[in-house]
C-alpha positions as a LaTeX table, in Angstrom:
\begin{tabular}{lrrr}
\hline
Residue & $x$ (\AA) & $y$ (\AA) & $z$ (\AA) \\
\hline
Met1 & $-51.19$ & $-5.50$ & 20.08 \\
Ser2 & $-48.76$ & $-2.92$ & 18.82 \\
Ala3 & $-46.49$ & $-3.27$ & 15.87 \\
Ser4 & $-43.08$ & $-1.70$ & 15.89 \\
Val5 & $-42.42$ & 0.11 & 12.67 \\
Glu6 & $-38.88$ & 1.15 & 11.90 \\
Ser7 & $-38.56$ & 4.14 & 9.68 \\
Thr8 & $-35.41$ & 4.39 & 7.66 \\
Val9 & $-34.39$ & 7.76 & 6.32 \\
Cys10 & $-33.27$ & 7.47 & 2.72 \\
Asp11 & $-31.62$ & 9.84 & 0.29 \\
Ser12 & $-33.13$ & 10.75 & $-3.07$ \\
Phe13 & $-31.69$ & 7.54 & $-4.57$ \\
Gly14 & $-33.35$ & 5.35 & $-1.93$ \\
Asn15 & $-30.12$ & 4.59 & $-0.04$ \\
Pro16 & $-30.30$ & 4.51 & 3.76 \\
Val17 & $-28.64$ & 7.65 & 5.14 \\
Asp18 & $-27.10$ & 5.83 & 8.12 \\
Ile19 & $-25.12$ & 3.61 & 5.76 \\
Met20 & $-23.89$ & 6.66 & 3.86 \\
Glu21 & $-22.86$ & 8.34 & 7.11 \\
Ser22 & $-20.93$ & 5.28 & 8.27 \\
Arg23 & $-18.98$ & 5.13 & 5.00 \\
Ala24 & $-18.51$ & 8.88 & 4.46 \\
Glu25 & $-15.23$ & 9.02 & 6.39 \\
Glu26 & $-13.78$ & 6.16 & 4.35 \\
Ala27 & $-14.83$ & 7.87 & 1.12 \\
Ala28 & $-13.37$ & 11.19 & 2.27 \\
Arg29 & $-10.01$ & 9.53 & 3.04 \\
Leu30 & $-9.87$ & 8.00 & $-0.43$ \\
Leu31 & $-10.84$ & 11.26 & $-2.12$ \\
Ser32 & $-8.27$ & 13.13 & $-0.05$ \\
Ala33 & $-5.56$ & 10.71 & $-1.18$ \\
Leu34 & $-6.59$ & 11.22 & $-4.81$ \\
Gly35 & $-6.68$ & 14.99 & $-4.34$ \\
Gln36 & $-2.91$ & 15.41 & $-4.63$ \\
Thr37 & $-1.64$ & 15.33 & $-8.23$ \\
Lys38 & 1.47 & 13.21 & $-7.70$ \\
Arg39 & $-0.37$ & 10.66 & $-5.52$ \\
Leu40 & $-3.08$ & 10.40 & $-8.17$ \\
Met41 & $-0.42$ & 9.78 & $-10.83$ \\
Val42 & 1.18 & 7.09 & $-8.64$ \\
Leu43 & $-2.17$ & 5.34 & $-8.30$ \\
Cys44 & $-2.85$ & 5.64 & $-12.03$ \\
Arg45 & 0.46 & 3.88 & $-12.70$ \\
Leu46 & $-0.45$ & 1.08 & $-10.28$ \\
Val47 & $-3.91$ & 0.34 & $-11.69$ \\
Asp48 & $-2.73$ & $-2.32$ & $-14.13$ \\
Asn49 & 0.45 & $-3.65$ & $-12.53$ \\
Glu50 & 2.79 & $-3.41$ & $-9.60$ \\
Met51 & 5.93 & $-1.30$ & $-9.84$ \\
Ser52 & 9.15 & $-0.89$ & $-7.93$ \\
Val53 & 9.83 & 2.35 & $-6.07$ \\
Gly54 & 12.54 & 3.27 & $-8.58$ \\
Ala55 & 10.28 & 2.68 & $-11.59$ \\
Leu56 & 7.46 & 4.64 & $-9.95$ \\
Ala57 & 9.76 & 7.55 & $-9.12$ \\
Glu58 & 10.89 & 7.74 & $-12.74$ \\
Ala59 & 7.36 & 7.34 & $-14.11$ \\
Val60 & 5.84 & 10.16 & $-12.04$ \\
Gly61 & 8.87 & 12.43 & $-11.91$ \\
Leu62 & 9.52 & 12.38 & $-8.17$ \\
Gly63 & 12.62 & 11.79 & $-6.12$ \\
Gln64 & 12.57 & 8.59 & $-4.08$ \\
Ser65 & 12.34 & 10.50 & $-0.80$ \\
Ala66 & 9.24 & 12.46 & $-1.83$ \\
Leu67 & 7.71 & 9.36 & $-3.40$ \\
Ser68 & 8.31 & 7.36 & $-0.22$ \\
Gln69 & 6.30 & 9.92 & 1.76 \\
His70 & 3.38 & 9.64 & $-0.67$ \\
Leu71 & 3.57 & 5.84 & $-0.65$ \\
Ala72 & 3.64 & 5.75 & 3.16 \\
Arg73 & 0.42 & 7.77 & 3.28 \\
Leu74 & $-1.24$ & 5.54 & 0.70 \\
Arg75 & $-0.08$ & 2.43 & 2.56 \\
Asp76 & $-1.40$ & 3.80 & 5.88 \\
Leu77 & $-4.78$ & 4.34 & 4.23 \\
Gly78 & $-4.80$ & 0.77 & 2.88 \\
Ile79 & $-4.83$ & 1.96 & $-0.72$ \\
Val80 & $-1.53$ & 0.35 & $-1.72$ \\
Ala81 & 0.28 & $-2.76$ & $-0.53$ \\
Thr82 & 3.85 & $-3.95$ & $-0.90$ \\
Arg83 & 5.88 & $-7.02$ & $-1.57$ \\
Arg84 & 9.62 & $-7.39$ & $-1.24$ \\
Glu85 & 11.84 & $-9.29$ & $-3.64$ \\
Ala86 & 15.44 & $-9.27$ & $-2.41$ \\
Gln87 & 16.29 & $-5.56$ & $-2.01$ \\
Thr88 & 13.45 & $-4.29$ & $-4.18$ \\
Ile89 & 10.05 & $-3.24$ & $-2.83$ \\
Tyr90 & 7.13 & $-3.45$ & $-5.23$ \\
Tyr91 & 3.89 & $-1.53$ & $-4.78$ \\
Arg92 & 0.47 & $-2.51$ & $-6.03$ \\
Leu93 & $-3.02$ & $-1.09$ & $-5.73$ \\
Ala94 & $-4.76$ & $-2.84$ & $-2.83$ \\
Ser95 & $-8.09$ & $-1.00$ & $-2.79$ \\
Asp96 & $-10.83$ & $-2.09$ & $-5.19$ \\
Asn97 & $-12.66$ & 1.17 & $-4.50$ \\
Ala98 & $-9.57$ & 3.16 & $-5.51$ \\
Arg99 & $-9.20$ & 1.03 & $-8.65$ \\
Arg100 & $-12.83$ & 1.67 & $-9.62$ \\
Leu101 & $-12.60$ & 5.39 & $-8.91$ \\
Ile102 & $-9.39$ & 5.75 & $-10.92$ \\
Gly103 & $-11.08$ & 3.86 & $-13.77$ \\
Leu104 & $-13.91$ & 6.38 & $-13.70$ \\
Leu105 & $-11.45$ & 9.29 & $-13.63$ \\
Tyr106 & $-9.67$ & 7.75 & $-16.62$ \\
Glu107 & $-12.95$ & 7.54 & $-18.54$ \\
Leu108 & $-13.80$ & 11.14 & $-17.70$ \\
Tyr109 & $-10.41$ & 12.76 & $-18.26$ \\
Cys110 & $-8.00$ & 10.50 & $-20.12$ \\
Ala111 & $-9.92$ & 8.37 & $-22.63$ \\
Pro112 & $-9.75$ & 9.59 & $-26.25$ \\
Ala113 & $-13.44$ & 10.64 & $-26.23$ \\
Ala114 & $-12.88$ & 12.68 & $-23.04$ \\
Gln115 & $-9.98$ & 14.53 & $-24.66$ \\
Lys116 & $-12.21$ & 15.61 & $-27.54$ \\
Thr117 & $-15.05$ & 16.86 & $-25.32$ \\
Gly118 & $-12.85$ & 17.87 & $-22.32$ \\
\hline
\end{tabular}
């Protein structure tokens, strides 16, 4: 009679390492998308509401061509989604993980308390 004992390797927080490894690529893609200043500003603008390409371009100070390249990358990564109304395309944040991460970044860098301690 032999019992099979599975040993799971965990990190210092008790999380299984194999789960972390399987999600590391996804996390790296999100962090890479946030690592470019203008893309980060686009995502910050989309946290609370959707915006048209024209409104986004004006809000972040980019031409529509440059903005379209950033939005295409974010769309390919599944971070933003679109909807069309007549000739206007609206973008919205589609990733809950991105929304949560941007919220944390806001708390750390943009909230009034963060500006005092910065």
